[in-house]
Amino acid sequence: MSQPEREQALPTARRGGAVWALVITSVAGFMAALDNLVVTTALPSIREDLGGALHDLEWTVSAYTLTFAVLLMTGAALGDRFGRRRLFLIGLAIFTGASTAAALAPGIDSLIAARAVQGVGAAIMMPLTLTLLTAAVPAARRGMAYGIWGAVNGLAVASGPLIGGSLTEHVSWQWIFWLNVPLGLALLPLARLRLAESHGTGARLDIPGTLLASGGLFGVVYGLVRGPSDGWTDGLVLLALFAGAALLAAFVLYSTRAKNPMLPMRLFRSRAFSGINAASLLMFLGMFGSIFLLSQYMQGVLGYSPTEAGLRMLPWTGMPMLVAPIAGILSDRIGGRPVVATGLFFQAAGLAYLASVVTVDASYGSQLPGLILSGIGMGLFFAPASNLVMSSVRASEQGIASGANNALREVGGALGIAVMASIFSAQGGYETGQSFVDGLQPALVTGAGVVAAAGVAALLIPSRGAVAADVVRGASEGARELERVS
């Protein structure tokens, strides 16, 4: 890496140190991750207050997922170009303002619009949390920092239905959005004062690449989120999937030939970068789909209220808070590969166990071992996975690497819900408790198999020394690319 590039990659000032950066980025990441699923358990109350057909209610979830997934790489690229702290503040302000608009929404259409804008803010903010955290924390302590960041984000993803259900049940559905407002207002001045500014390579924004990637992701994610409800043979769903896949293929082809691509395809020549991204996509596919169905099983079949169901999921959803920091320390000492792979196999074992014990009258005690195994697995995955992503590329490319990884996770989550819902519908349904179990069991078996495949992908990641060598080679190739451009 050249001296000017090193200077651009380093933060311009270290204003608050690692602790403030960890607090700010973890809380911001929590808000963005929480809003993926927080609305799901509030939908009946929203329909009662605002009206709307079933497809309108589905769009209160889908609108956020769409804009969030589609714009993650764009948000990271903008941060690299114009300043990561600056764009983080902009994204946080958009997210906080849109949360206020959602809480005050007078009708279902205005709520859907506010959710879409929320996704825009989250897409700008989320990938920059990891980059800003990396810039503030010394390399020797990043594993622990990633562990805490990963635990908080994992808790947000998994506890979304619990928080949404509890607030809706005991206060009102508007509070699932009001919750973000004081947090956002507190974070804005803290981020401005305590986070250091940093940049990527300083290269011009890749407009063609941005348009191709955004259009492709929009088509694929739209097709995945609408497929289960509209039908996989629906003309618009098929058009979205095929057009999205074609645009993503064009993006890959363009990026292999462009002088200054948004996402350099040479990054995927690194086994570490390719392996951890494949593992992340598969992990989120299996995890999102499983949580989506299991939370409904506990309420619809076992008869728990949203709060009761969420509390009974705590051995899974809360376990990362205990395990992830330890996983981060372990990854600092022995490398991320064995920790990530172990976590994924634990998660797969937990899902397989749950598939074997779910019945229409299953006791909570019979489910507990599977919930604990899944929780340990999730906790072991998050921290080392983040560390592997950020350490597999040079400092100036960490922003776009984070954006790409987050985008793949979101696509995996959308794909997981679509695949699991399709398997569930093909084998069972909502008619009776037994029909729900008949659909849930094969879906969980599929989820377990997918997460086990993620574990295999993690085993293909090279050792820590080989990863460092890949980064050095990548830096040399990047320097040659910069020379060619200039």
PDB file of C-alpha atoms in Angstrom, residues 87-331:
ATOM      1  CA  LEU A  87     -21.912   9.203   6.347  1.00  0.00           C
ATOM      2  CA  PHE A  88     -22.515   7.332   9.605  1.00  0.00           C
ATOM      3  CA  LEU A  89     -24.005  10.518  11.070  1.00  0.00           C
ATOM      4  CA  ILE A  90     -26.146  11.047   7.973  1.00  0.00           C
ATOM      5  CA  GLY A  91     -27.414   7.465   8.068  1.00  0.00           C
ATOM      6  CA  LEU A  92     -28.140   7.691  11.803  1.00  0.00           C
ATOM      7  CA  ALA A  93     -30.056  10.953  11.334  1.00  0.00           C
ATOM      8  CA  ILE A  94     -32.140   9.455   8.494  1.00  0.00           C
ATOM      9  CA  PHE A  95     -32.887   6.336  10.538  1.00  0.00           C
ATOM     10  CA  THR A  96     -33.905   8.332  13.628  1.00  0.00           C
ATOM     11  CA  GLY A  97     -36.121  10.710  11.625  1.00  0.00           C
ATOM     12  CA  ALA A  98     -37.790   7.834   9.789  1.00  0.00           C
ATOM     13  CA  SER A  99     -38.432   6.040  13.101  1.00  0.00           C
ATOM     14  CA  THR A 100     -40.251   9.153  14.316  1.00  0.00           C
ATOM     15  CA  ALA A 101     -42.295   9.235  11.103  1.00  0.00           C
ATOM     16  CA  ALA A 102     -43.187   5.550  11.508  1.00  0.00           C
ATOM     17  CA  ALA A 103     -44.365   6.072  15.085  1.00  0.00           C
ATOM     18  CA  LEU A 104     -46.545   9.011  13.979  1.00  0.00           C
ATOM     19  CA  ALA A 105     -47.822   7.358  10.776  1.00  0.00           C
ATOM     20  CA  PRO A 106     -51.527   8.135  10.276  1.00  0.00           C
ATOM     21  CA  GLY A 107     -52.091   5.319   7.777  1.00  0.00           C
ATOM     22  CA  ILE A 108     -50.610   2.107   6.438  1.00  0.00           C
ATOM     23  CA  ASP A 109     -49.153   3.740   3.309  1.00  0.00           C
ATOM     24  CA  SER A 110     -47.254   6.357   5.300  1.00  0.00           C
ATOM     25  CA  LEU A 111     -45.957   3.618   7.627  1.00  0.00           C
ATOM     26  CA  ILE A 112     -44.641   1.615   4.661  1.00  0.00           C
ATOM     27  CA  ALA A 113     -42.927   4.739   3.282  1.00  0.00           C
ATOM     28  CA  ALA A 114     -41.340   5.488   6.665  1.00  0.00           C
ATOM     29  CA  ARG A 115     -40.097   1.879   6.898  1.00  0.00           C
ATOM     30  CA  ALA A 116     -38.472   2.182   3.467  1.00  0.00           C
ATOM     31  CA  VAL A 117     -36.664   5.357   4.554  1.00  0.00           C
ATOM     32  CA  GLN A 118     -35.615   3.618   7.780  1.00  0.00           C
ATOM     33  CA  GLY A 119     -33.952   0.967   5.612  1.00  0.00           C
ATOM     34  CA  VAL A 120     -32.058   3.651   3.684  1.00  0.00           C
ATOM     35  CA  GLY A 121     -30.658   5.102   6.915  1.00  0.00           C
ATOM     36  CA  ALA A 122     -29.756   1.669   8.261  1.00  0.00           C
ATOM     37  CA  ALA A 123     -28.009   0.712   5.003  1.00  0.00           C
ATOM     38  CA  ILE A 124     -25.776   3.792   5.220  1.00  0.00           C
ATOM     39  CA  MET A 125     -25.109   3.362   8.937  1.00  0.00           C
ATOM     40  CA  MET A 126     -24.710  -0.386   9.436  1.00  0.00           C
ATOM     41  CA  PRO A 127     -21.638  -1.279   7.310  1.00  0.00           C
ATOM     42  CA  LEU A 128     -19.761   1.734   8.671  1.00  0.00           C
ATOM     43  CA  THR A 129     -20.148   0.566  12.286  1.00  0.00           C
ATOM     44  CA  LEU A 130     -17.555  -2.172  11.756  1.00  0.00           C
ATOM     45  CA  THR A 131     -15.178   0.097   9.850  1.00  0.00           C
ATOM     46  CA  LEU A 132     -15.302   2.821  12.489  1.00  0.00           C
ATOM     47  CA  LEU A 133     -14.851   0.252  15.257  1.00  0.00           C
ATOM     48  CA  THR A 134     -11.844  -1.272  13.489  1.00  0.00           C
ATOM     49  CA  ALA A 135     -10.232   2.146  13.152  1.00  0.00           C
ATOM     50  CA  ALA A 136     -10.614   2.861  16.875  1.00  0.00           C
ATOM     51  CA  VAL A 137      -9.556  -0.475  18.411  1.00  0.00           C
ATOM     52  CA  PRO A 138      -5.939  -1.717  18.465  1.00  0.00           C
ATOM     53  CA  ALA A 139      -5.443  -4.873  16.421  1.00  0.00           C
ATOM     54  CA  ALA A 140      -4.615  -6.983  19.479  1.00  0.00           C
ATOM     55  CA  ARG A 141      -8.002  -6.257  21.097  1.00  0.00           C
ATOM     56  CA  ARG A 142     -10.260  -6.343  18.050  1.00  0.00           C
ATOM     57  CA  GLY A 143     -11.465  -9.885  18.678  1.00  0.00           C
ATOM     58  CA  MET A 144     -13.015  -8.928  22.010  1.00  0.00           C
ATOM     59  CA  ALA A 145     -14.479  -5.721  20.515  1.00  0.00           C
ATOM     60  CA  TYR A 146     -15.974  -7.650  17.595  1.00  0.00           C
ATOM     61  CA  GLY A 147     -17.301 -10.152  20.121  1.00  0.00           C
ATOM     62  CA  ILE A 148     -19.263  -7.537  22.031  1.00  0.00           C
ATOM     63  CA  TRP A 149     -20.427  -5.865  18.787  1.00  0.00           C
ATOM     64  CA  GLY A 150     -21.481  -9.246  17.401  1.00  0.00           C
ATOM     65  CA  ALA A 151     -23.270 -10.231  20.608  1.00  0.00           C
ATOM     66  CA  VAL A 152     -25.309  -7.036  20.612  1.00  0.00           C
ATOM     67  CA  ASN A 153     -26.217  -7.420  16.925  1.00  0.00           C
ATOM     68  CA  GLY A 154     -27.051 -11.090  17.326  1.00  0.00           C
ATOM     69  CA  LEU A 155     -29.274 -10.283  20.294  1.00  0.00           C
ATOM     70  CA  ALA A 156     -31.075  -7.651  18.196  1.00  0.00           C
ATOM     71  CA  VAL A 157     -31.755 -10.043  15.311  1.00  0.00           C
ATOM     72  CA  ALA A 158     -32.960 -12.850  17.514  1.00  0.00           C
ATOM     73  CA  SER A 159     -34.930 -10.790  20.064  1.00  0.00           C
ATOM     74  CA  GLY A 160     -36.765  -8.619  17.533  1.00  0.00           C
ATOM     75  CA  PRO A 161     -40.019 -10.599  17.857  1.00  0.00           C
ATOM     76  CA  LEU A 162     -39.762 -10.543  21.679  1.00  0.00           C
ATOM     77  CA  ILE A 163     -39.182  -6.795  21.913  1.00  0.00           C
ATOM     78  CA  GLY A 164     -41.844  -6.041  19.328  1.00  0.00           C
ATOM     79  CA  GLY A 165     -44.344  -8.351  20.974  1.00  0.00           C
ATOM     80  CA  SER A 166     -43.683  -7.096  24.504  1.00  0.00           C
ATOM     81  CA  LEU A 167     -43.968  -3.414  23.572  1.00  0.00           C
ATOM     82  CA  THR A 168     -47.117  -4.066  21.547  1.00  0.00           C
ATOM     83  CA  GLU A 169     -48.696  -6.174  24.287  1.00  0.00           C
ATOM     84  CA  HIS A 170     -47.896  -3.900  27.248  1.00  0.00           C
ATOM     85  CA  VAL A 171     -47.616  -0.388  25.726  1.00  0.00           C
ATOM     86  CA  SER A 172     -48.491   0.137  22.040  1.00  0.00           C
ATOM     87  CA  TRP A 173     -47.107  -0.840  18.645  1.00  0.00           C
ATOM     88  CA  GLN A 174     -45.852   2.732  18.074  1.00  0.00           C
ATOM     89  CA  TRP A 175     -43.212   2.164  20.752  1.00  0.00           C
ATOM     90  CA  ILE A 176     -41.323  -0.313  18.596  1.00  0.00           C
ATOM     91  CA  PHE A 177     -40.364   2.806  16.594  1.00  0.00           C
ATOM     92  CA  TRP A 178     -40.247   5.366  19.416  1.00  0.00           C
ATOM     93  CA  LEU A 179     -37.583   3.158  21.024  1.00  0.00           C
ATOM     94  CA  ASN A 180     -35.109   4.219  18.326  1.00  0.00           C
ATOM     95  CA  VAL A 181     -35.630   7.954  18.752  1.00  0.00           C
ATOM     96  CA  PRO A 182     -33.950   8.681  22.129  1.00  0.00           C
ATOM     97  CA  LEU A 183     -31.162   6.252  21.255  1.00  0.00           C
ATOM     98  CA  GLY A 184     -30.549   7.985  17.927  1.00  0.00           C
ATOM     99  CA  LEU A 185     -30.687  11.466  19.435  1.00  0.00           C
ATOM    100  CA  ALA A 186     -28.168  10.440  22.100  1.00  0.00           C
ATOM    101  CA  LEU A 187     -25.817   8.809  19.588  1.00  0.00           C
ATOM    102  CA  LEU A 188     -25.663  11.739  17.130  1.00  0.00           C
ATOM    103  CA  PRO A 189     -23.624  14.144  19.310  1.00  0.00           C
ATOM    104  CA  LEU A 190     -21.590  11.293  20.780  1.00  0.00           C
ATOM    105  CA  ALA A 191     -20.618  10.032  17.328  1.00  0.00           C
ATOM    106  CA  ARG A 192     -19.717  13.547  16.192  1.00  0.00           C
ATOM    107  CA  LEU A 193     -17.474  14.138  19.218  1.00  0.00           C
ATOM    108  CA  ARG A 194     -16.081  10.691  19.958  1.00  0.00           C
ATOM    109  CA  LEU A 195     -15.555   8.938  16.622  1.00  0.00           C
ATOM    110  CA  ALA A 196     -12.544   9.627  14.427  1.00  0.00           C
ATOM    111  CA  GLU A 197     -12.973  10.333  10.723  1.00  0.00           C
ATOM    112  CA  SER A 198     -11.458   7.932   8.210  1.00  0.00           C
ATOM    113  CA  HIS A 199     -11.641   7.301   4.462  1.00  0.00           C
ATOM    114  CA  GLY A 200     -11.076   4.505   1.968  1.00  0.00           C
ATOM    115  CA  THR A 201      -8.929   4.856  -1.123  1.00  0.00           C
ATOM    116  CA  GLY A 202     -10.382   8.237  -2.061  1.00  0.00           C
ATOM    117  CA  ALA A 203     -11.258   6.963  -5.521  1.00  0.00           C
ATOM    118  CA  ARG A 204     -14.290   8.263  -7.402  1.00  0.00           C
ATOM    119  CA  LEU A 205     -17.636   6.632  -6.757  1.00  0.00           C
ATOM    120  CA  ASP A 206     -18.288   3.790  -9.209  1.00  0.00           C
ATOM    121  CA  ILE A 207     -21.653   4.903 -10.624  1.00  0.00           C
ATOM    122  CA  PRO A 208     -22.196   2.024 -13.130  1.00  0.00           C
ATOM    123  CA  GLY A 209     -21.219  -0.554 -10.545  1.00  0.00           C
ATOM    124  CA  THR A 210     -23.456   1.045  -7.924  1.00  0.00           C
ATOM    125  CA  LEU A 211     -26.451   1.006 -10.268  1.00  0.00           C
ATOM    126  CA  LEU A 212     -25.865  -2.599 -11.351  1.00  0.00           C
ATOM    127  CA  ALA A 213     -25.372  -3.876  -7.794  1.00  0.00           C
ATOM    128  CA  SER A 214     -28.333  -1.947  -6.400  1.00  0.00           C
ATOM    129  CA  GLY A 215     -30.645  -3.001  -9.243  1.00  0.00           C
ATOM    130  CA  GLY A 216     -29.560  -6.621  -9.016  1.00  0.00           C
ATOM    131  CA  LEU A 217     -29.987  -6.809  -5.251  1.00  0.00           C
ATOM    132  CA  PHE A 218     -33.377  -5.099  -5.512  1.00  0.00           C
ATOM    133  CA  GLY A 219     -34.621  -7.678  -8.013  1.00  0.00           C
ATOM    134  CA  VAL A 220     -33.357 -10.696  -6.076  1.00  0.00           C
ATOM    135  CA  VAL A 221     -34.507  -9.496  -2.643  1.00  0.00           C
ATOM    136  CA  TYR A 222     -37.881  -8.332  -3.991  1.00  0.00           C
ATOM    137  CA  GLY A 223     -38.473 -11.738  -5.558  1.00  0.00           C
ATOM    138  CA  LEU A 224     -37.442 -13.542  -2.368  1.00  0.00           C
ATOM    139  CA  VAL A 225     -39.609 -11.513  -0.007  1.00  0.00           C
ATOM    140  CA  ARG A 226     -42.674 -11.580  -2.277  1.00  0.00           C
ATOM    141  CA  GLY A 227     -42.372 -15.180  -3.497  1.00  0.00           C
ATOM    142  CA  PRO A 228     -43.893 -16.920  -0.440  1.00  0.00           C
ATOM    143  CA  SER A 229     -46.986 -14.682  -0.414  1.00  0.00           C
ATOM    144  CA  ASP A 230     -47.496 -13.934  -4.136  1.00  0.00           C
ATOM    145  CA  GLY A 231     -46.421 -17.375  -5.394  1.00  0.00           C
ATOM    146  CA  TRP A 232     -43.184 -18.390  -7.089  1.00  0.00           C
ATOM    147  CA  THR A 233     -44.885 -18.509 -10.479  1.00  0.00           C
ATOM    148  CA  ASP A 234     -46.206 -14.958 -10.195  1.00  0.00           C
ATOM    149  CA  GLY A 235     -45.052 -12.966 -13.231  1.00  0.00           C
ATOM    150  CA  LEU A 236     -43.629 -10.052 -11.259  1.00  0.00           C
ATOM    151  CA  VAL A 237     -41.776 -12.354  -8.854  1.00  0.00           C
ATOM    152  CA  LEU A 238     -40.196 -14.307 -11.726  1.00  0.00           C
ATOM    153  CA  LEU A 239     -39.296 -11.103 -13.568  1.00  0.00           C
ATOM    154  CA  ALA A 240     -37.683  -9.659 -10.441  1.00  0.00           C
ATOM    155  CA  LEU A 241     -35.629 -12.805  -9.774  1.00  0.00           C
ATOM    156  CA  PHE A 242     -34.395 -13.233 -13.343  1.00  0.00           C
ATOM    157  CA  ALA A 243     -33.728  -9.522 -13.889  1.00  0.00           C
ATOM    158  CA  GLY A 244     -31.954  -9.286 -10.539  1.00  0.00           C
ATOM    159  CA  ALA A 245     -29.770 -12.297 -11.298  1.00  0.00           C
ATOM    160  CA  ALA A 246     -28.929 -10.880 -14.738  1.00  0.00           C
ATOM    161  CA  LEU A 247     -27.963  -7.493 -13.278  1.00  0.00           C
ATOM    162  CA  LEU A 248     -25.784  -9.123 -10.610  1.00  0.00           C
ATOM    163  CA  ALA A 249     -24.061 -11.202 -13.288  1.00  0.00           C
ATOM    164  CA  ALA A 250     -23.495  -8.002 -15.265  1.00  0.00           C
ATOM    165  CA  PHE A 251     -22.112  -6.384 -12.095  1.00  0.00           C
ATOM    166  CA  VAL A 252     -19.590  -9.197 -11.636  1.00  0.00           C
ATOM    167  CA  LEU A 253     -18.539  -9.033 -15.305  1.00  0.00           C
ATOM    168  CA  TYR A 254     -18.257  -5.247 -15.179  1.00  0.00           C
ATOM    169  CA  SER A 255     -16.261  -5.332 -11.926  1.00  0.00           C
ATOM    170  CA  THR A 256     -13.685  -7.718 -13.379  1.00  0.00           C
ATOM    171  CA  ARG A 257     -12.940  -5.211 -16.155  1.00  0.00           C
ATOM    172  CA  ALA A 258     -13.517  -1.791 -14.568  1.00  0.00           C
ATOM    173  CA  LYS A 259     -10.531   0.321 -13.604  1.00  0.00           C
ATOM    174  CA  ASN A 260     -11.968   1.364 -10.259  1.00  0.00           C
ATOM    175  CA  PRO A 261     -14.799  -1.037  -9.339  1.00  0.00           C
ATOM    176  CA  MET A 262     -17.110  -0.575  -6.372  1.00  0.00           C
ATOM    177  CA  LEU A 263     -16.359  -4.152  -5.242  1.00  0.00           C
ATOM    178  CA  PRO A 264     -13.056  -5.460  -6.638  1.00  0.00           C
ATOM    179  CA  MET A 265     -13.600  -9.054  -7.726  1.00  0.00           C
ATOM    180  CA  ARG A 266     -10.007  -9.855  -6.808  1.00  0.00           C
ATOM    181  CA  LEU A 267     -11.149  -9.835  -3.155  1.00  0.00           C
ATOM    182  CA  PHE A 268     -12.943 -13.119  -3.846  1.00  0.00           C
ATOM    183  CA  ARG A 269      -9.655 -14.703  -4.907  1.00  0.00           C
ATOM    184  CA  SER A 270      -8.873 -14.688  -1.186  1.00  0.00           C
ATOM    185  CA  ARG A 271     -10.079 -17.973   0.316  1.00  0.00           C
ATOM    186  CA  ALA A 272     -10.635 -16.175   3.610  1.00  0.00           C
ATOM    187  CA  PHE A 273     -12.900 -13.501   2.107  1.00  0.00           C
ATOM    188  CA  SER A 274     -14.817 -15.972  -0.069  1.00  0.00           C
ATOM    189  CA  GLY A 275     -15.112 -18.552   2.704  1.00  0.00           C
ATOM    190  CA  ILE A 276     -16.425 -16.240   5.407  1.00  0.00           C
ATOM    191  CA  ASN A 277     -18.906 -14.608   3.028  1.00  0.00           C
ATOM    192  CA  ALA A 278     -20.239 -18.004   1.917  1.00  0.00           C
ATOM    193  CA  ALA A 279     -20.493 -19.089   5.554  1.00  0.00           C
ATOM    194  CA  SER A 280     -22.290 -15.853   6.502  1.00  0.00           C
ATOM    195  CA  LEU A 281     -24.857 -16.160   3.719  1.00  0.00           C
ATOM    196  CA  LEU A 282     -25.631 -19.791   4.630  1.00  0.00           C
ATOM    197  CA  MET A 283     -25.692 -19.088   8.370  1.00  0.00           C
ATOM    198  CA  PHE A 284     -28.244 -16.294   8.000  1.00  0.00           C
ATOM    199  CA  LEU A 285     -30.291 -18.418   5.596  1.00  0.00           C
ATOM    200  CA  GLY A 286     -30.668 -21.178   8.180  1.00  0.00           C
ATOM    201  CA  MET A 287     -30.964 -18.912  11.240  1.00  0.00           C
ATOM    202  CA  PHE A 288     -33.480 -16.328   9.979  1.00  0.00           C
ATOM    203  CA  GLY A 289     -35.835 -18.931   8.560  1.00  0.00           C
ATOM    204  CA  SER A 290     -35.715 -21.006  11.754  1.00  0.00           C
ATOM    205  CA  ILE A 291     -36.373 -18.096  14.116  1.00  0.00           C
ATOM    206  CA  PHE A 292     -39.181 -16.913  11.843  1.00  0.00           C
ATOM    207  CA  LEU A 293     -41.008 -20.263  12.139  1.00  0.00           C
ATOM    208  CA  LEU A 294     -40.102 -21.175  15.726  1.00  0.00           C
ATOM    209  CA  SER A 295     -41.443 -17.896  17.127  1.00  0.00           C
ATOM    210  CA  GLN A 296     -44.759 -18.634  15.385  1.00  0.00           C
ATOM    211  CA  TYR A 297     -44.716 -22.235  16.652  1.00  0.00           C
ATOM    212  CA  MET A 298     -44.383 -21.141  20.265  1.00  0.00           C
ATOM    213  CA  GLN A 299     -47.305 -18.747  19.930  1.00  0.00           C
ATOM    214  CA  GLY A 300     -49.619 -20.444  17.430  1.00  0.00           C
ATOM    215  CA  VAL A 301     -49.166 -24.083  18.508  1.00  0.00           C
ATOM    216  CA  LEU A 302     -47.979 -24.022  22.133  1.00  0.00           C
ATOM    217  CA  GLY A 303     -50.190 -21.062  23.030  1.00  0.00           C
ATOM    218  CA  TYR A 304     -47.649 -18.667  24.518  1.00  0.00           C
ATOM    219  CA  SER A 305     -48.156 -14.908  24.339  1.00  0.00           C
ATOM    220  CA  PRO A 306     -45.517 -12.903  22.389  1.00  0.00           C
ATOM    221  CA  THR A 307     -43.775 -12.003  25.656  1.00  0.00           C
ATOM    222  CA  GLU A 308     -43.879 -15.575  26.975  1.00  0.00           C
ATOM    223  CA  ALA A 309     -42.561 -16.940  23.681  1.00  0.00           C
ATOM    224  CA  GLY A 310     -39.739 -14.394  23.626  1.00  0.00           C
ATOM    225  CA  LEU A 311     -38.709 -15.213  27.183  1.00  0.00           C
ATOM    226  CA  ARG A 312     -38.607 -18.921  26.366  1.00  0.00           C
ATOM    227  CA  MET A 313     -36.359 -18.162  23.387  1.00  0.00           C
ATOM    228  CA  LEU A 314     -33.808 -16.421  25.653  1.00  0.00           C
ATOM    229  CA  PRO A 315     -31.498 -19.461  25.973  1.00  0.00           C
ATOM    230  CA  TRP A 316     -30.997 -19.034  22.216  1.00  0.00           C
ATOM    231  CA  THR A 317     -31.328 -15.294  21.779  1.00  0.00           C
ATOM    232  CA  GLY A 318     -29.563 -14.217  24.952  1.00  0.00           C
ATOM    233  CA  MET A 319     -26.698 -16.718  24.875  1.00  0.00           C
ATOM    234  CA  PRO A 320     -24.576 -14.647  22.433  1.00  0.00           C
ATOM    235  CA  MET A 321     -24.276 -11.932  25.095  1.00  0.00           C
ATOM    236  CA  LEU A 322     -22.354 -14.428  27.231  1.00  0.00           C
ATOM    237  CA  VAL A 323     -20.532 -16.413  24.561  1.00  0.00           C
ATOM    238  CA  ALA A 324     -19.581 -13.853  21.897  1.00  0.00           C
ATOM    239  CA  PRO A 325     -17.020 -11.892  23.973  1.00  0.00           C
ATOM    240  CA  ILE A 326     -15.300 -15.184  24.883  1.00  0.00           C
ATOM    241  CA  ALA A 327     -15.393 -16.187  21.219  1.00  0.00           C
ATOM    242  CA  GLY A 328     -13.730 -12.894  20.315  1.00  0.00           C
ATOM    243  CA  ILE A 329     -10.898 -13.512  22.779  1.00  0.00           C
ATOM    244  CA  LEU A 330     -10.449 -17.053  21.457  1.00  0.00           C
ATOM    245  CA  SER A 331     -10.282 -15.781  17.874  1.00  0.00           C
TER     246      SER A 331
END
